[in-house]
PDB file of C-alpha atoms and ligand atoms in Angstrom:
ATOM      1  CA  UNK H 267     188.052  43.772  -0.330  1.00 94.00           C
ATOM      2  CA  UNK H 268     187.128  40.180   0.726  1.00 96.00           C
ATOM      3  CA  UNK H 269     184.031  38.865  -1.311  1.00 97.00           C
ATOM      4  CA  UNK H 270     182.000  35.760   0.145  1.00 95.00           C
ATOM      5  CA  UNK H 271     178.891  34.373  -2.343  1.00 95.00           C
ATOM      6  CA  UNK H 272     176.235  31.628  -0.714  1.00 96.00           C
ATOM      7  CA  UNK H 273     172.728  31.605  -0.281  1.00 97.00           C
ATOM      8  CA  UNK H 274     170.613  34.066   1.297  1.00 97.00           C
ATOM      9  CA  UNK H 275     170.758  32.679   4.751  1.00 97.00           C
ATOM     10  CA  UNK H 276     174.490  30.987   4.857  1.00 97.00           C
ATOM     11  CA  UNK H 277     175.373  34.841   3.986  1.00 97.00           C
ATOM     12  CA  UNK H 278     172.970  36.120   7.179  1.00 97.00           C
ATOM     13  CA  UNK H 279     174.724  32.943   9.318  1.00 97.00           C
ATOM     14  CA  UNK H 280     177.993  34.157   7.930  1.00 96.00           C
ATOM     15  CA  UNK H 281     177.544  38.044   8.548  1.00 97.00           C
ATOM     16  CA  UNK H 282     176.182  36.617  12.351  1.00 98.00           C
ATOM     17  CA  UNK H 283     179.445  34.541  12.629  1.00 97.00           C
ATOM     18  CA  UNK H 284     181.118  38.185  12.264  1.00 97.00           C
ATOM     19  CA  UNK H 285     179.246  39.851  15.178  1.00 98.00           C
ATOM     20  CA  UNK H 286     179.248  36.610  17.042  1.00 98.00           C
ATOM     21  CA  UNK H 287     183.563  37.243  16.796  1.00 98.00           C
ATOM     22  CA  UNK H 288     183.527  40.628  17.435  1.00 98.00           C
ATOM     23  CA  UNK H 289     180.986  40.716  20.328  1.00 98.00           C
ATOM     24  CA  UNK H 290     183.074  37.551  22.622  1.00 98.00           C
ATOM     25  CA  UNK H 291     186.348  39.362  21.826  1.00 98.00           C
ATOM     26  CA  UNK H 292     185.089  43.039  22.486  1.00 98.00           C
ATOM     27  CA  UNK H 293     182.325  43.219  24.580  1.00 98.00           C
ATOM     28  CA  UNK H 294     182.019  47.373  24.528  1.00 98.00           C
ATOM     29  CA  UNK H 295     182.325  47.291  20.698  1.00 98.00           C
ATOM     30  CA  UNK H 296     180.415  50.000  19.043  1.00 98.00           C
ATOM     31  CA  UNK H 297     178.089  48.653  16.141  1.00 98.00           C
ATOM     32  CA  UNK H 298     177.170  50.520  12.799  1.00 98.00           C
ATOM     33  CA  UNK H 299     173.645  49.417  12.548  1.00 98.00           C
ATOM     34  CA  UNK H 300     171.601  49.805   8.730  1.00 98.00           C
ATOM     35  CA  UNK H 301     167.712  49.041   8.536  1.00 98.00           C
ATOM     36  CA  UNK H 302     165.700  48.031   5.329  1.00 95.00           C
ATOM     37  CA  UNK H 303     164.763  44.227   4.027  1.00 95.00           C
ATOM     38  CA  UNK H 304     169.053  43.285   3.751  1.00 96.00           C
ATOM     39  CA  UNK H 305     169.479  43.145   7.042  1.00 97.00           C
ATOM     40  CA  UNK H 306     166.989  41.077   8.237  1.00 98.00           C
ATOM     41  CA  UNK H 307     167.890  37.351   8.142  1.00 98.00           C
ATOM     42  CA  UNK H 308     171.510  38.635   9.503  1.00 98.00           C
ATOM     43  CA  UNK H 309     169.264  40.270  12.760  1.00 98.00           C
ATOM     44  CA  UNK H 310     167.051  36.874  13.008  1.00 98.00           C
ATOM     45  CA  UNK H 311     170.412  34.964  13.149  1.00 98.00           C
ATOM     46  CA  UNK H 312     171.587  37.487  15.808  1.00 98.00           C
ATOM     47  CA  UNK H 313     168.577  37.370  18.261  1.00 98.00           C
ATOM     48  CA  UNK H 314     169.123  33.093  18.264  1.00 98.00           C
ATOM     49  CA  UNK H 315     172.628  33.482  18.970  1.00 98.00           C
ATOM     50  CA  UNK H 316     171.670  35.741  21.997  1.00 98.00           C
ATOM     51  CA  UNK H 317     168.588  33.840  22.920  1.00 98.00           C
ATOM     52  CA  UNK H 318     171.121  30.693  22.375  1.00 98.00           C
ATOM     53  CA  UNK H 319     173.460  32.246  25.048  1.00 98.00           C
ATOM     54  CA  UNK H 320     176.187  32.750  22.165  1.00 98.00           C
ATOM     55  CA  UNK H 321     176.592  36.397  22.207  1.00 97.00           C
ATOM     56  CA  UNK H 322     175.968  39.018  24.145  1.00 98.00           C
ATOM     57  CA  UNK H 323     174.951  42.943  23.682  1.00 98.00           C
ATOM     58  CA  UNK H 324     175.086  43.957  26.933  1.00 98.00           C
ATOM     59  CA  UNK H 325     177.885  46.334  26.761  1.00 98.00           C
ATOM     60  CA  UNK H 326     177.256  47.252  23.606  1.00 98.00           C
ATOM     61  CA  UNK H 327     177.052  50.669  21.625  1.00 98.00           C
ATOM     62  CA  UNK H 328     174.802  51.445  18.354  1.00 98.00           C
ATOM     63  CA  UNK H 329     174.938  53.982  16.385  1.00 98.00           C
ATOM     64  CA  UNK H 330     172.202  53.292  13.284  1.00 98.00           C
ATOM     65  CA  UNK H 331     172.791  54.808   9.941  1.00 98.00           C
ATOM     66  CA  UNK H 332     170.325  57.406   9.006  1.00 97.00           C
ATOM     67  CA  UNK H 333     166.610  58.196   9.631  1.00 97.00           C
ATOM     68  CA  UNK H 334     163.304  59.901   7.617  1.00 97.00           C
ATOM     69  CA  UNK H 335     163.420  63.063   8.380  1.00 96.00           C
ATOM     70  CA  UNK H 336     159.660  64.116   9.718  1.00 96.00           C
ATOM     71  CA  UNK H 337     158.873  60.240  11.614  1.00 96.00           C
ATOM     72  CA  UNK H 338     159.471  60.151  14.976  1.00 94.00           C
ATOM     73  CA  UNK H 339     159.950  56.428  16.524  1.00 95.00           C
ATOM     74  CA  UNK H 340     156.700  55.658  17.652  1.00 95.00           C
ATOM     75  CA  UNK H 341     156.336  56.229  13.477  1.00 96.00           C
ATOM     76  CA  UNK H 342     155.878  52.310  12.073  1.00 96.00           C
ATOM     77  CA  UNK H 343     158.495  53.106   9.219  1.00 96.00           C
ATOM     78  CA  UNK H 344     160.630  55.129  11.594  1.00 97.00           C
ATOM     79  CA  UNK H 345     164.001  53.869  11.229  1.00 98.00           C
ATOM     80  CA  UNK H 346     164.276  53.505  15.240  1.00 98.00           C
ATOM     81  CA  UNK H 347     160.546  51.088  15.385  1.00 98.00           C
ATOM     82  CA  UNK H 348     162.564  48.347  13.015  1.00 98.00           C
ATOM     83  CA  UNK H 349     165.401  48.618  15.024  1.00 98.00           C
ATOM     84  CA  UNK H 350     163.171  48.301  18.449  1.00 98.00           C
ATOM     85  CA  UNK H 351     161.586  45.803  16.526  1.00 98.00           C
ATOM     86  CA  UNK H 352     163.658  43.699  14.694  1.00 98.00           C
ATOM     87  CA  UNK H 353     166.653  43.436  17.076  1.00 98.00           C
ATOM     88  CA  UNK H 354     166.777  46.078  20.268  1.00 98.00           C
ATOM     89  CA  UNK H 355     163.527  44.818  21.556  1.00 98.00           C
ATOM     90  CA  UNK H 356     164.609  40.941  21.498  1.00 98.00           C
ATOM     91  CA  UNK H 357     168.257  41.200  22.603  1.00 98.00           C
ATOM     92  CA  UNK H 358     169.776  41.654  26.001  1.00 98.00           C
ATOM     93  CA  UNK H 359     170.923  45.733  24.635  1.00 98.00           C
ATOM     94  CA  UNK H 360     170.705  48.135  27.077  1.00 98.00           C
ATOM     95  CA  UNK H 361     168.286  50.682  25.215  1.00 98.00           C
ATOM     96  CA  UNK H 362     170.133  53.993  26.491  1.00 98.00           C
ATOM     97  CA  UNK H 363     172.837  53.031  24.492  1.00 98.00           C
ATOM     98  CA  UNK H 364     171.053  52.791  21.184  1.00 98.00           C
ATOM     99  CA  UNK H 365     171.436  55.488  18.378  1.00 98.00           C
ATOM    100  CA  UNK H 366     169.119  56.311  15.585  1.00 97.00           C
ATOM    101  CA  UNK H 367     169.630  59.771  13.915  1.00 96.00           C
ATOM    102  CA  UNK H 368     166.458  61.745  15.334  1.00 93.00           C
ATOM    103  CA  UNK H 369     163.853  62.920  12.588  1.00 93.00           C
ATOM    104  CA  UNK H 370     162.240  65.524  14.028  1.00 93.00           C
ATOM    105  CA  UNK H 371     163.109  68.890  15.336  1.00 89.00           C
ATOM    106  CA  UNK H 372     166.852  68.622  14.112  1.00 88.00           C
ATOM    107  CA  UNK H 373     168.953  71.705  13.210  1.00 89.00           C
ATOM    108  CA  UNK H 374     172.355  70.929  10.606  1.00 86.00           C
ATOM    109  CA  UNK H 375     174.319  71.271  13.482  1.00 88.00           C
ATOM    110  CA  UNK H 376     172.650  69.162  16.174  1.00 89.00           C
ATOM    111  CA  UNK H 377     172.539  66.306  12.944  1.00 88.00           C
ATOM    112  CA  UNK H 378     176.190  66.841  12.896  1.00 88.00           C
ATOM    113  CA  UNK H 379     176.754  66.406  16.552  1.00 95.00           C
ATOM    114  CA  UNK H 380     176.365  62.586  15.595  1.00 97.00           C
ATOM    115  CA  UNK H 381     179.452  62.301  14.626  1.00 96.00           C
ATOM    116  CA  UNK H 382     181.074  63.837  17.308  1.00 96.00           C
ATOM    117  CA  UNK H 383     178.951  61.159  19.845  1.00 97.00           C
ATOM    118  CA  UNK H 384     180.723  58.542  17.472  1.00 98.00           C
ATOM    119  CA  UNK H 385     183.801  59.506  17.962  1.00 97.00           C
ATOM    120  CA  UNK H 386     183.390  59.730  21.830  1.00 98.00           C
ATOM    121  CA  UNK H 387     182.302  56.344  21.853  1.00 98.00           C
ATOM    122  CA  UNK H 388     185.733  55.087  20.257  1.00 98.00           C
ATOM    123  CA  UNK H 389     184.719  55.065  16.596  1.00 98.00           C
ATOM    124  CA  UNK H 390     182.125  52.123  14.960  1.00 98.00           C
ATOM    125  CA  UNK H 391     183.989  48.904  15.011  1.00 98.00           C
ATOM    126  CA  UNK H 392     182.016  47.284  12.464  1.00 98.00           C
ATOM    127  CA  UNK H 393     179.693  49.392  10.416  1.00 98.00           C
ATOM    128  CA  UNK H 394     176.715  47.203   8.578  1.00 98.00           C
ATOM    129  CA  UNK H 395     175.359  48.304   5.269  1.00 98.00           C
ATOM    130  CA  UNK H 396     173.185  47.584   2.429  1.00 98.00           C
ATOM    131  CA  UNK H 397     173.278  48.914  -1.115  1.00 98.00           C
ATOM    132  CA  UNK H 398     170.260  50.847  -2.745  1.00 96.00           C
ATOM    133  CA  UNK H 399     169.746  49.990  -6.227  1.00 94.00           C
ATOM    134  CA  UNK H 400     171.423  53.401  -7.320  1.00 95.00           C
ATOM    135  CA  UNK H 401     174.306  52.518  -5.279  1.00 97.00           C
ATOM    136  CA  UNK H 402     173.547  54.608  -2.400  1.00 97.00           C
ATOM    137  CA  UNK H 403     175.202  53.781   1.273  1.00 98.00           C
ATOM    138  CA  UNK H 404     173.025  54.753   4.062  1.00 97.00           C
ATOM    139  CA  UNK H 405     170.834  57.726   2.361  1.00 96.00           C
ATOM    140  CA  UNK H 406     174.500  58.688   0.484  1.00 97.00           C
ATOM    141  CA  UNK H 407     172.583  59.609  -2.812  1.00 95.00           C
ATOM    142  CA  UNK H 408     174.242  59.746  -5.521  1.00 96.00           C
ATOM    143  CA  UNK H 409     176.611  62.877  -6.766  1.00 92.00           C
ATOM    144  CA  UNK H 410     176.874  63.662  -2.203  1.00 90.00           C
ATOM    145  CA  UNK H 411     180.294  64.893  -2.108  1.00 92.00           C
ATOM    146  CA  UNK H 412     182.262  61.728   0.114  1.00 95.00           C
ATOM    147  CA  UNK H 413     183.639  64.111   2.597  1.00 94.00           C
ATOM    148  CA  UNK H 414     180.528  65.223   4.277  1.00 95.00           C
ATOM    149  CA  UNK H 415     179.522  63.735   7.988  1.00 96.00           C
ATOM    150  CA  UNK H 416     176.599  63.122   9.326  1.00 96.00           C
ATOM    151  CA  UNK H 417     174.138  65.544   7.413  1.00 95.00           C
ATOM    152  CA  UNK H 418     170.288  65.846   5.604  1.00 95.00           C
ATOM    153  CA  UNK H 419     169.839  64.475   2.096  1.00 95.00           C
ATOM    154  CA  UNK H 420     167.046  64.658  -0.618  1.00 95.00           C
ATOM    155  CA  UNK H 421     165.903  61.377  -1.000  1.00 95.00           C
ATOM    156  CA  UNK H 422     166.408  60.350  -4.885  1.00 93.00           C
ATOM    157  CA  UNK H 423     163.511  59.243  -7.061  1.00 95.00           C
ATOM    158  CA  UNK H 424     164.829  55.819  -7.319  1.00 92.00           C
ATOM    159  CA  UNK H 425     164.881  55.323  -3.533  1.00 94.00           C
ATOM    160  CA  UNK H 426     161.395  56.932  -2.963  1.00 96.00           C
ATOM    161  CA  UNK H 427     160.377  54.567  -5.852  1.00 95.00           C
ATOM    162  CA  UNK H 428     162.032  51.586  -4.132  1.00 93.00           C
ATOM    163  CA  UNK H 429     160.225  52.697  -0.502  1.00 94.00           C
ATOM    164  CA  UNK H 430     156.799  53.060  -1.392  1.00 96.00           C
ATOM    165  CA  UNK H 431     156.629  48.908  -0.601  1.00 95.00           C
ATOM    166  CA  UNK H 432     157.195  50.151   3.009  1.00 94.00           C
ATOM    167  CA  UNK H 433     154.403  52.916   2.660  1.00 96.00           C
ATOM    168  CA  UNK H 434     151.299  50.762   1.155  1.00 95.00           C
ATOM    169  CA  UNK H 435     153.231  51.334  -2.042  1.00 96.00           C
ATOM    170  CA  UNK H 436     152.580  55.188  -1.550  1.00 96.00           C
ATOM    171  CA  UNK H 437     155.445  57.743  -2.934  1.00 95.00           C
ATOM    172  CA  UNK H 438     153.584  60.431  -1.591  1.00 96.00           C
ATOM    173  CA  UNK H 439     153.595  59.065   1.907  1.00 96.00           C
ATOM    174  CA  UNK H 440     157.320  58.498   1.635  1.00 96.00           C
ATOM    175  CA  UNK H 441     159.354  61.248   3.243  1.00 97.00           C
ATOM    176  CA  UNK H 442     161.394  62.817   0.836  1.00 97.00           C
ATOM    177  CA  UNK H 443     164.506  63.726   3.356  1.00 96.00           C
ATOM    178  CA  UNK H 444     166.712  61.619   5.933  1.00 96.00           C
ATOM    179  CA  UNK H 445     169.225  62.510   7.952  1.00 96.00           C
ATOM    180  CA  UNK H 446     171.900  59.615   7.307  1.00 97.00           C
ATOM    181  CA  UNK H 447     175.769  59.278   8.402  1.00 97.00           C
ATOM    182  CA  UNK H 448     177.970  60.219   5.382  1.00 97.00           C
ATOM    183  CA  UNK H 449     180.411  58.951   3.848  1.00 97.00           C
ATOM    184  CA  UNK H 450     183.158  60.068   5.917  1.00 97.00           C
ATOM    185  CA  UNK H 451     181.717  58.690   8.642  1.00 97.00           C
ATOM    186  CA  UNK H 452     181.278  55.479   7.281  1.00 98.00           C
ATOM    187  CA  UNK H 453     184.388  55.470   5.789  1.00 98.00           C
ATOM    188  CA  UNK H 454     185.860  55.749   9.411  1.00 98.00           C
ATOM    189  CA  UNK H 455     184.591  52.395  10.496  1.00 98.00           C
ATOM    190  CA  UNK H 456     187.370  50.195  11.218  1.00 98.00           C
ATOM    191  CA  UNK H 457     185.604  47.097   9.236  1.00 98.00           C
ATOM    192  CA  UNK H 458     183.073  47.597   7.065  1.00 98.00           C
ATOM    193  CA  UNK H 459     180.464  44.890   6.448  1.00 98.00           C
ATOM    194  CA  UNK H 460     178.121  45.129   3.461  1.00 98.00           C
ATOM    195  CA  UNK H 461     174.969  42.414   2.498  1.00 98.00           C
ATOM    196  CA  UNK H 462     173.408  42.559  -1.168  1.00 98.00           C
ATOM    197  CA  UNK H 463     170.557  40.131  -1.981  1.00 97.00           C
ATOM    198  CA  UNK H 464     168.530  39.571  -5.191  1.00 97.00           C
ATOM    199  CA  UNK H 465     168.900  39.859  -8.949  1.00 97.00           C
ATOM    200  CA  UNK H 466     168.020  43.661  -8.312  1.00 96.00           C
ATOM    201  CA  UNK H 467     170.785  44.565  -6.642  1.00 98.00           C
ATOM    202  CA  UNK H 468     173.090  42.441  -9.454  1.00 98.00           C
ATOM    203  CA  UNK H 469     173.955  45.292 -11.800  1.00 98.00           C
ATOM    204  CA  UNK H 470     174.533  48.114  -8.643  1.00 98.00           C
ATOM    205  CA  UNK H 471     177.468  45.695  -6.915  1.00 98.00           C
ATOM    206  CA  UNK H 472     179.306  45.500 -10.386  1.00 98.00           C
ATOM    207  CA  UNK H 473     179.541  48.478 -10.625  1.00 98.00           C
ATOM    208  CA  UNK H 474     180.573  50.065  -7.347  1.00 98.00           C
ATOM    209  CA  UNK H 475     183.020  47.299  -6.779  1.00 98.00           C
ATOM    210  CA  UNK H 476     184.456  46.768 -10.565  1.00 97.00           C
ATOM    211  CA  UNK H 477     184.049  49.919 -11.640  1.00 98.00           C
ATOM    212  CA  UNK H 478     185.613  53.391 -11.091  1.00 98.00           C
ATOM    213  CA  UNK H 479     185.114  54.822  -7.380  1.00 98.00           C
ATOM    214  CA  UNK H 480     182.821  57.893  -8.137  1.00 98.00           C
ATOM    215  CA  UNK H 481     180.100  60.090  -6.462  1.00 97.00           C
ATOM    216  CA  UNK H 482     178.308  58.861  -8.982  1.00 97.00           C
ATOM    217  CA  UNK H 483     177.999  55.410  -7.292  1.00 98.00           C
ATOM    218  CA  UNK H 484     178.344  56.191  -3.602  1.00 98.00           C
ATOM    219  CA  UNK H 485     179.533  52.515  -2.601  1.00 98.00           C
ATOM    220  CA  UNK H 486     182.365  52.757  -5.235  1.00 98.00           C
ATOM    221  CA  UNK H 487     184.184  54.432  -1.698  1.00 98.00           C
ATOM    222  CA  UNK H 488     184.433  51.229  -0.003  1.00 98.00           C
ATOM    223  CA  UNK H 489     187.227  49.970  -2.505  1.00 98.00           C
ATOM    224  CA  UNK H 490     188.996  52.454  -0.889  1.00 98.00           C
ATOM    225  CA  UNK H 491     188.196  50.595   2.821  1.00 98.00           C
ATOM    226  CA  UNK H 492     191.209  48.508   4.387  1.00 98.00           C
ATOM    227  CA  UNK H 493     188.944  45.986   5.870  1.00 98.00           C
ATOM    228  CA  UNK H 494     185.450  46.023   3.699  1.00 98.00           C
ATOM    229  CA  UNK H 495     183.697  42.404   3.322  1.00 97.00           C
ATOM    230  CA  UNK H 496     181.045  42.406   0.756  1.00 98.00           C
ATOM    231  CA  UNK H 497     178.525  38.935   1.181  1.00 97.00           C
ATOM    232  CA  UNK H 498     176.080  38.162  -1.333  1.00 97.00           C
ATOM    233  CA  UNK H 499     173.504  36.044  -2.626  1.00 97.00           C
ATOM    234  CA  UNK H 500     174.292  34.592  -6.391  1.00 97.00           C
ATOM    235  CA  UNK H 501     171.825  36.557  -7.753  1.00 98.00           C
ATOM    236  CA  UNK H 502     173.266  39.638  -6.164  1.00 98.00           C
ATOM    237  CA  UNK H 503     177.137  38.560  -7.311  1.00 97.00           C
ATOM    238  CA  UNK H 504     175.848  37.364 -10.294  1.00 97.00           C
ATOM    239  CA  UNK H 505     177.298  39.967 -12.460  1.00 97.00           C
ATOM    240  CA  UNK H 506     180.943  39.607 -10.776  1.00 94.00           C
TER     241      UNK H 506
HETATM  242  P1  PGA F 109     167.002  47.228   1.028  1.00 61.19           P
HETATM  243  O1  PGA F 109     167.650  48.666   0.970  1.00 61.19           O
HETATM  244  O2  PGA F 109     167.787  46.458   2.015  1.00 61.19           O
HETATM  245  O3  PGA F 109     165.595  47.442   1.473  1.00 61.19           O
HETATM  246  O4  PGA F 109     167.119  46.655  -0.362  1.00 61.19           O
HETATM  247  C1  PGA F 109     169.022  48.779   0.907  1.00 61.19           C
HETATM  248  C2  PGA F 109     169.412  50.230   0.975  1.00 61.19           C
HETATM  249  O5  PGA F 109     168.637  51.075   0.499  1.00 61.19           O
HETATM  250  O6  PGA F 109     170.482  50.524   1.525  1.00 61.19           O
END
């Protein structure tokens, strides 16, 4: 585990530096992509390096993390608007090779076919993630069992809790199921990259990286991960 600590936007420039790297070297590399507030600044940095004519995702392949179950992506929080938004919709990606989990109309097994797409694409290269503030990866709760794929979850209370911002601080217009990528299929990601920003998320990253790997704290996994960077903010690495 490789641990880098600067400010909130040296971290974004760093985590761009990453993709910047991988992108020059392997042009058809297939990108883990994670939405919320973390990732932000790291896709702002990303759309003026391609604007700047630094990087390219041309040949590129994404494959997002999870999705609310019940929002389809016309849906302002749908998981695949911010990604249209944020970063698809300003880059040079070729849309048809973009992948959010669907929300709507999915049995188990077609939410498990994900997987199988990943896998026919040559595997995630670098998978992106944030950490939820009860240590969840993607919509990995905690207590989901770390061998499961690409599957539905119950959202936790916490989560919902931490959502409603999204929802005119609404719970009960927060959906209360995603589909997300599980743990084994993050875990397959040849790098893993993981952002944590703010004094909230201080506690969490002590202890799923100094603590003991558990179901309890989904991220505890990624100790486990040959090639897992974890950049943070002070306030987030505070604790450490
Ligand atoms: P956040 O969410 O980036 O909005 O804090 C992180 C997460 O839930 O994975």
């Amino acid at each position: 585990m490789k641990i880098i600590r600067d400010t909130q936007r040296n971290c974004a420039r760093m985590a761009a530096e990453e993709y910047r790297k991988l992108l020059n070297e392997n042009p058809h590399c297939v990108l883990g992509l994670a939405t919320g507030s973390t990732p932000e600044m790291l896709y702002e940095e990303l759309v003026a390096l391609c604007k700047a004519g630094k990087l390219s995702f041309k040949d590129v392949t994404t494959y997002n993390l999870d999705e609310y179950v019940g929002l389809d992506g016309s849906h302002p929080q749908s998981y695949r608007y911010f990604m249209d938004s944020h970063l698809f919709n300003l880059v040079d990606i070729d849309k048809t090779r973009t992948h959010v989990p669907c929300g709507i109309g999915v049995t188990d097994e077609m939410a498990a076919h994900y997987d199988d797409e990943i896998k026919q694409a040559g595997g995630v290269d670098l998978q992106l993630l944030g950490i939820g503030h009860d240590g969840h990866i993607g919509f990995n709760e905690p207590h989901d069992a770390f061998d499961l794929g690409t599957h539905c979850v119950d959202l936790a209370q916490e989560t919902i809790e931490a959502n409603k911002r999204f929802f005119d601080g609404n719970e009960d217009l927060v959906p209360k199921q995603a589909y997300t990528m599980g743990i084994k299929t993050i875990m397959q990601a040849r790098k893993v990259l993981m952002v944590a920003n703010g004094k909230g998320k201080a506690d969490i990253v002590k202890k799923a990286f100094f603590g003991p790997v558990t179901p309890e704290v989904p991220a505890s996994i990624l100790q486990m991960h040959p090639d897992f960077i974890l950049v943070g903010d002070e306030e987030a690495l505070s604790e450490i």
